[in-house]
Every structure is written in structure tokens, then in C-alpha cells.
PDB file of C-alpha atoms in Angstrom:
ATOM      1  CA  MET L  11      -0.137  -0.121   0.042  1.00 42.00           C
ATOM      2  CA  PRO L  12       1.423   3.388  -1.009  1.00 48.00           C
ATOM      3  CA  GLU L  13       2.421   5.839   2.293  1.00 47.00           C
ATOM      4  CA  ARG L  14       1.649   9.649   1.599  1.00 42.00           C
ATOM      5  CA  ALA L  15       2.182  12.462   3.503  1.00 45.00           C
ATOM      6  CA  GLY L  16       0.343  15.668   2.975  1.00 41.00           C
ATOM      7  CA  PRO L  17       1.834  19.073   1.969  1.00 41.00           C
ATOM      8  CA  PRO L  18       2.863  21.275   5.406  1.00 42.00           C
ATOM      9  CA  PRO L  19       0.143  22.558   7.188  1.00 41.00           C
ATOM     10  CA  GLY L  20      -0.397  26.386   6.055  1.00 40.00           C
ATOM     11  CA  SER L  21       1.326  25.637   3.037  1.00 41.00           C
ATOM     12  CA  ARG L  22       0.952  27.376   0.123  1.00 40.00           C
ATOM     13  CA  ARG L  23       0.465  26.199  -3.551  1.00 53.00           C
ATOM     14  CA  HIS L  24       4.149  25.973  -5.334  1.00 63.00           C
ATOM     15  CA  PRO L  25       4.654  24.693  -8.906  1.00 84.00           C
ATOM     16  CA  LEU L  26       5.627  20.997  -8.640  1.00 94.00           C
ATOM     17  CA  CYS L  27       9.202  20.141  -7.875  1.00 97.00           C
ATOM     18  CA  LEU L  28       9.427  16.005  -7.623  1.00 97.00           C
ATOM     19  CA  VAL L  29      12.295  14.233  -6.615  1.00 98.00           C
ATOM     20  CA  VAL L  30      12.104  10.518  -7.318  1.00 97.00           C
ATOM     21  CA  ILE L  31      14.556   8.605  -4.994  1.00 97.00           C
ATOM     22  CA  GLY L  32      15.688   4.804  -4.084  1.00 95.00           C
ATOM     23  CA  VAL L  33      18.628   2.766  -4.481  1.00 91.00           C
ATOM     24  CA  SER L  34      20.155   1.902  -7.834  1.00 84.00           C
ATOM     25  CA  GLY L  35      18.182  -0.340 -10.183  1.00 84.00           C
ATOM     26  CA  THR L  36      14.868   0.968  -8.926  1.00 89.00           C
ATOM     27  CA  GLY L  37      14.188   2.533 -12.251  1.00 89.00           C
ATOM     28  CA  LYS L  38      14.257   6.067 -10.538  1.00 92.00           C
ATOM     29  CA  THR L  39      14.982   7.951 -14.187  1.00 92.00           C
ATOM     30  CA  THR L  40      12.756   5.639 -16.152  1.00 93.00           C
ATOM     31  CA  MET L  41      10.013   6.844 -13.734  1.00 96.00           C
ATOM     32  CA  ALA L  42      10.898  10.433 -13.384  1.00 97.00           C
ATOM     33  CA  ARG L  43      11.134  10.990 -17.144  1.00 96.00           C
ATOM     34  CA  LEU L  44       7.621   9.419 -17.233  1.00 96.00           C
ATOM     35  CA  LEU L  45       6.345  11.641 -14.921  1.00 97.00           C
ATOM     36  CA  ALA L  46       8.082  14.803 -16.037  1.00 97.00           C
ATOM     37  CA  GLU L  47       6.034  13.811 -19.504  1.00 96.00           C
ATOM     38  CA  ARG L  48       2.644  13.334 -17.915  1.00 95.00           C
ATOM     39  CA  LEU L  49       2.854  16.636 -15.960  1.00 95.00           C
ATOM     40  CA  ASP L  50       4.548  18.590 -18.516  1.00 95.00           C
ATOM     41  CA  ILE L  51       6.986  19.342 -16.333  1.00 95.00           C
ATOM     42  CA  PRO L  52      10.816  19.687 -17.068  1.00 97.00           C
ATOM     43  CA  PHE L  53      13.335  16.498 -16.184  1.00 97.00           C
ATOM     44  CA  SER L  54      16.814  16.250 -14.378  1.00 94.00           C
ATOM     45  CA  GLU L  55      18.949  13.527 -13.696  1.00 92.00           C
ATOM     46  CA  ALA L  56      20.886  13.914 -10.847  1.00 91.00           C
ATOM     47  CA  ASP L  57      23.782  11.668 -11.890  1.00 85.00           C
ATOM     48  CA  ASP L  58      24.453  14.463 -14.432  1.00 89.00           C
ATOM     49  CA  LEU L  59      25.528  16.987 -11.483  1.00 91.00           C
ATOM     50  CA  HIS L  60      27.906  14.668 -10.088  1.00 87.00           C
ATOM     51  CA  PRO L  61      31.401  16.033 -10.400  1.00 87.00           C
ATOM     52  CA  PRO L  62      33.840  13.580 -12.457  1.00 89.00           C
ATOM     53  CA  ALA L  63      36.078  12.725  -9.377  1.00 89.00           C
ATOM     54  CA  ASN L  64      32.671  11.119  -7.566  1.00 87.00           C
ATOM     55  CA  ILE L  65      31.638   9.454 -10.980  1.00 84.00           C
ATOM     56  CA  ALA L  66      35.538   8.323 -11.214  1.00 88.00           C
ATOM     57  CA  LYS L  67      35.405   6.883  -7.089  1.00 87.00           C
ATOM     58  CA  MET L  68      31.833   5.299  -8.345  1.00 79.00           C
ATOM     59  CA  SER L  69      33.040   3.480 -11.373  1.00 80.00           C
ATOM     60  CA  ALA L  70      35.992   2.072  -9.618  1.00 83.00           C
ATOM     61  CA  GLY L  71      33.436   0.468  -6.871  1.00 80.00           C
ATOM     62  CA  ILE L  72      33.798   3.059  -4.242  1.00 84.00           C
ATOM     63  CA  PRO L  73      31.058   4.131  -2.102  1.00 78.00           C
ATOM     64  CA  LEU L  74      30.440   8.241  -1.796  1.00 80.00           C
ATOM     65  CA  ASP L  75      30.878   9.517   1.263  1.00 85.00           C
ATOM     66  CA  ASP L  76      29.208  12.978   3.029  1.00 87.00           C
ATOM     67  CA  ALA L  77      31.930  14.867   2.048  1.00 91.00           C
ATOM     68  CA  ASP L  78      31.261  14.115  -1.871  1.00 90.00           C
ATOM     69  CA  ARG L  79      27.633  14.179  -1.632  1.00 87.00           C
ATOM     70  CA  TRP L  80      27.222  17.379  -0.308  1.00 91.00           C
ATOM     71  CA  PRO L  81      28.399  20.153  -3.362  1.00 91.00           C
ATOM     72  CA  TRP L  82      25.996  17.396  -5.198  1.00 91.00           C
ATOM     73  CA  LEU L  83      23.272  17.969  -2.954  1.00 94.00           C
ATOM     74  CA  GLU L  84      23.957  21.335  -2.841  1.00 94.00           C
ATOM     75  CA  SER L  85      23.611  21.425  -7.165  1.00 93.00           C
ATOM     76  CA  ILE L  86      20.769  19.297  -7.141  1.00 96.00           C
ATOM     77  CA  GLY L  87      18.814  21.650  -4.908  1.00 96.00           C
ATOM     78  CA  ARG L  88      19.979  24.769  -6.784  1.00 96.00           C
ATOM     79  CA  ARG L  89      18.124  23.115  -9.565  1.00 96.00           C
ATOM     80  CA  LEU L  90      15.013  22.023  -7.595  1.00 97.00           C
ATOM     81  CA  ARG L  91      14.784  25.839  -5.965  1.00 96.00           C
ATOM     82  CA  GLU L  92      15.467  27.206  -9.912  1.00 96.00           C
ATOM     83  CA  GLY L  93      12.426  25.107 -10.815  1.00 96.00           C
ATOM     84  CA  GLU L  94      10.169  26.569  -8.278  1.00 95.00           C
ATOM     85  CA  ALA L  95      11.400  30.243  -8.613  1.00 94.00           C
ATOM     86  CA  ALA L  96      10.521  29.590 -12.580  1.00 94.00           C
ATOM     87  CA  GLY L  97       7.310  28.398 -11.929  1.00 94.00           C
ATOM     88  CA  THR L  98       7.747  25.175 -14.032  1.00 95.00           C
ATOM     89  CA  GLY L  99       8.239  23.005 -11.404  1.00 96.00           C
ATOM     90  CA  CYS L 100      10.516  20.044 -12.027  1.00 96.00           C
ATOM     91  CA  VAL L 101      11.008  16.449 -11.446  1.00 97.00           C
ATOM     92  CA  VAL L 102      14.641  15.109 -10.130  1.00 97.00           C
ATOM     93  CA  ALA L 103      16.005  11.735 -10.504  1.00 96.00           C
ATOM     94  CA  CYS L 104      18.017  11.337  -7.482  1.00 94.00           C
ATOM     95  CA  SER L 105      19.021   8.616  -4.926  1.00 90.00           C
ATOM     96  CA  ALA L 106      18.703  10.786  -2.032  1.00 94.00           C
ATOM     97  CA  LEU L 107      19.001   7.817   0.399  1.00 93.00           C
ATOM     98  CA  LYS L 108      19.487   9.197   3.788  1.00 95.00           C
ATOM     99  CA  ARG L 109      17.345  11.747   5.892  1.00 97.00           C
ATOM    100  CA  ARG L 110      19.862  14.289   6.122  1.00 96.00           C
ATOM    101  CA  TYR L 111      20.144  14.329   2.166  1.00 95.00           C
ATOM    102  CA  ARG L 112      16.862  15.099   1.691  1.00 97.00           C
ATOM    103  CA  ASP L 113      16.791  17.634   4.330  1.00 97.00           C
ATOM    104  CA  THR L 114      19.019  19.605   2.412  1.00 96.00           C
ATOM    105  CA  LEU L 115      17.303  18.906  -0.892  1.00 97.00           C
ATOM    106  CA  ARG L 116      13.884  20.386   1.463  1.00 97.00           C
ATOM    107  CA  THR L 117      16.055  23.246   2.370  1.00 96.00           C
ATOM    108  CA  ALA L 118      16.659  24.529  -0.619  1.00 96.00           C
ATOM    109  CA  CYS L 119      13.082  23.610  -1.773  1.00 96.00           C
ATOM    110  CA  PRO L 120      10.569  23.410   0.826  1.00 95.00           C
ATOM    111  CA  SER L 121       7.639  22.056  -1.040  1.00 94.00           C
ATOM    112  CA  ALA L 122       9.701  19.430  -2.364  1.00 96.00           C
ATOM    113  CA  PHE L 123       7.584  16.008  -2.673  1.00 97.00           C
ATOM    114  CA  PHE L 124       9.577  12.770  -2.599  1.00 98.00           C
ATOM    115  CA  LEU L 125       8.381   9.618  -4.346  1.00 97.00           C
ATOM    116  CA  HIS L 126      10.158   6.393  -2.859  1.00 97.00           C
ATOM    117  CA  LEU L 127      10.972   3.775  -5.474  1.00 96.00           C
ATOM    118  CA  THR L 128      10.983   0.407  -3.550  1.00 93.00           C
ATOM    119  CA  ALA L 129      12.067  -3.130  -4.873  1.00 91.00           C
ATOM    120  CA  GLU L 130      13.329  -6.912  -3.171  1.00 90.00           C
ATOM    121  CA  ARG L 131      17.189  -6.754  -3.264  1.00 87.00           C
ATOM    122  CA  LYS L 132      16.781  -9.786  -5.789  1.00 89.00           C
ATOM    123  CA  VAL L 133      14.547  -7.595  -8.251  1.00 88.00           C
ATOM    124  CA  LEU L 134      17.027  -4.847  -7.661  1.00 87.00           C
ATOM    125  CA  GLU L 135      20.372  -7.254  -8.392  1.00 82.00           C
ATOM    126  CA  GLN L 136      18.219  -8.962 -11.990  1.00 82.00           C
ATOM    127  CA  ARG L 137      17.619  -5.192 -12.894  1.00 76.00           C
ATOM    128  CA  LEU L 138      21.689  -4.003 -12.334  1.00 74.00           C
ATOM    129  CA  GLY L 139      22.914  -7.328 -13.804  1.00 70.00           C
ATOM    130  CA  ASP L 140      21.185  -6.368 -16.882  1.00 65.00           C
ATOM    131  CA  ARG L 141      21.924  -2.936 -17.050  1.00 59.00           C
ATOM    132  CA  ALA L 142      24.791  -1.632 -19.660  1.00 58.00           C
ATOM    133  CA  GLY L 143      26.480   1.163 -19.991  1.00 54.00           C
ATOM    134  CA  HIS L 144      25.884   3.238 -16.301  1.00 50.00           C
ATOM    135  CA  PHE L 145      28.590   3.870 -14.207  1.00 52.00           C
ATOM    136  CA  MET L 146      27.408   2.519 -10.772  1.00 54.00           C
ATOM    137  CA  PRO L 147      28.283  -1.153 -10.345  1.00 56.00           C
ATOM    138  CA  LYS L 148      26.064  -3.338  -9.424  1.00 62.00           C
ATOM    139  CA  THR L 149      28.908  -4.291  -6.234  1.00 65.00           C
ATOM    140  CA  LEU L 150      27.746  -0.964  -4.973  1.00 72.00           C
ATOM    141  CA  LEU L 151      23.723  -2.148  -4.117  1.00 78.00           C
ATOM    142  CA  GLY L 152      25.065  -3.058  -0.846  1.00 79.00           C
ATOM    143  CA  SER L 153      26.305  -0.233   0.696  1.00 82.00           C
ATOM    144  CA  GLN L 154      23.192   1.795  -0.722  1.00 85.00           C
ATOM    145  CA  LEU L 155      20.636  -0.553   1.054  1.00 89.00           C
ATOM    146  CA  ALA L 156      22.522  -0.629   4.292  1.00 90.00           C
ATOM    147  CA  ALA L 157      22.691   3.426   3.954  1.00 89.00           C
ATOM    148  CA  LEU L 158      19.010   3.649   3.194  1.00 92.00           C
ATOM    149  CA  GLU L 159      16.725   5.545   5.570  1.00 96.00           C
ATOM    150  CA  PRO L 160      13.260   5.167   4.266  1.00 95.00           C
ATOM    151  CA  LEU L 161      10.995   8.003   4.149  1.00 97.00           C
ATOM    152  CA  GLN L 162       9.680   9.568   7.596  1.00 97.00           C
ATOM    153  CA  PRO L 163       6.232   9.874   8.344  1.00 96.00           C
ATOM    154  CA  ASP L 164       6.351  13.554   8.722  1.00 96.00           C
ATOM    155  CA  GLU L 165       8.377  13.830   4.865  1.00 97.00           C
ATOM    156  CA  ARG L 166       6.592  15.328   2.469  1.00 96.00           C
ATOM    157  CA  GLY L 167       6.095  12.131   0.052  1.00 96.00           C
ATOM    158  CA  ALA L 168       4.944   8.625  -0.769  1.00 96.00           C
ATOM    159  CA  ALA L 169       6.530   4.943  -1.479  1.00 96.00           C
ATOM    160  CA  LEU L 170       5.586   2.872  -4.262  1.00 95.00           C
ATOM    161  CA  ASP L 171       7.006  -0.506  -4.763  1.00 94.00           C
ATOM    162  CA  VAL L 172       8.716  -1.128  -8.664  1.00 92.00           C
ATOM    163  CA  GLY L 173       6.941  -4.452  -9.224  1.00 89.00           C
ATOM    164  CA  PRO L 174       3.875  -3.208 -11.910  1.00 92.00           C
ATOM    165  CA  ALA L 175       4.907  -1.932 -15.294  1.00 92.00           C
ATOM    166  CA  PRO L 176       6.039   1.933 -15.186  1.00 91.00           C
ATOM    167  CA  GLU L 177       2.801   3.230 -16.651  1.00 93.00           C
ATOM    168  CA  VAL L 178       1.174   1.835 -13.976  1.00 95.00           C
ATOM    169  CA  ILE L 179       3.358   3.063 -11.282  1.00 94.00           C
ATOM    170  CA  ALA L 180       3.362   6.301 -13.009  1.00 95.00           C
ATOM    171  CA  GLU L 181      -0.478   6.502 -12.973  1.00 95.00           C
ATOM    172  CA  THR L 182      -0.500   5.468  -9.315  1.00 96.00           C
ATOM    173  CA  ALA L 183       2.291   8.078  -8.466  1.00 95.00           C
ATOM    174  CA  VAL L 184       0.012  10.879 -10.290  1.00 95.00           C
ATOM    175  CA  ALA L 185      -2.658   9.843  -7.938  1.00 94.00           C
ATOM    176  CA  LEU L 186      -0.293  10.394  -4.879  1.00 93.00           C
ATOM    177  CA  LEU L 187       0.961  13.808  -5.712  1.00 93.00           C
ATOM    178  CA  PRO L 188       0.002  17.452  -3.857  1.00 86.00           C
ATOM    179  CA  ARG L 189      -2.765  19.131  -5.654  1.00 73.00           C
TER     180      ARG L 189
END
């Protein structure tokens, strides 16, 4: 059953800034692109905002540490804030595995809504094994799962299992989004 937390009390209407989160292999990019298309708002891939040193580190199978992530998270936060300020909103595909990472994004864009894509490890391993051309190796899945802090009840967002077809997930997600 999808979980949902509504908008903060007393909040005013903002352009939709949606962050599709989860560990590698959940289909964040696929889902974020689908949602951006359905909602007619800009899409951004957070992986494109990583500095080259982060890409090199992950490509070598070395997990990022928080010092690596902060500048990247700040770039993503700027992207969210710019989408909100422009009135266009945005959809960003980003792991945002820990609460403090999401808090950083919320500081930049308090109205951000987080859609957490979830799956069993076996499903993720299969998906990562089938994926080609991505810098994130399958060997880092364990470190991502260990770092994952699911959305908390006070976080504005929803969790969805990625078992159904992407179109079905997107339809469910749209129904969960703030109006």
C-alpha cells in the first residue's frame, strides 16, 4: 500500500518539485522521465550533476562519502529551487537515500515532494545485472541498501513498489502527488 504525507500545514501552492528517490536499479530515471512527460514539467537527472571525481569513484566501485555528496546535493537543491522560482516546477531523479540528504534538498526547496521507489534486493540485483552503460556497478548495491533511510511519516512524500509496469506506477504516483 502506498504511503502518503500531505503538504505541510499552512503551506501555499507551489509549482510541483518532485524528487524520485531510491537505490540504484529501482528505475528512478525511467519513472522521473515518465512523470515529467505526463505532468509537462522539466526533468533533471541528478547523476548528470555529479562532479567527475564522484563518477570516477563510483565507477571504481568505491562508495561516495558525505563529503563527496554535499556539493552534489547542493547542485540538486539549486535545480529544484530554480524550477520552483521559474514557476515551471521540475522532476529530479536522485538517490537521496538518507534523511539528512533529503533535508538538504528540502532546505533548498521546502515544497519538494519525494517519491520513494522500492523493490526487493533480488529484483534490484536482476535489474542491475541487465543494465549496461551505467557508471554505478552492481557491487555498490549493498552499500546503498545499508545507507537507505526510508521516508519518515513527517516527510512529504510517498513510497511505491516498482513491481508493476512503469506506466502503472506513474499513474499511481500522479494520483499521490499534491494538488
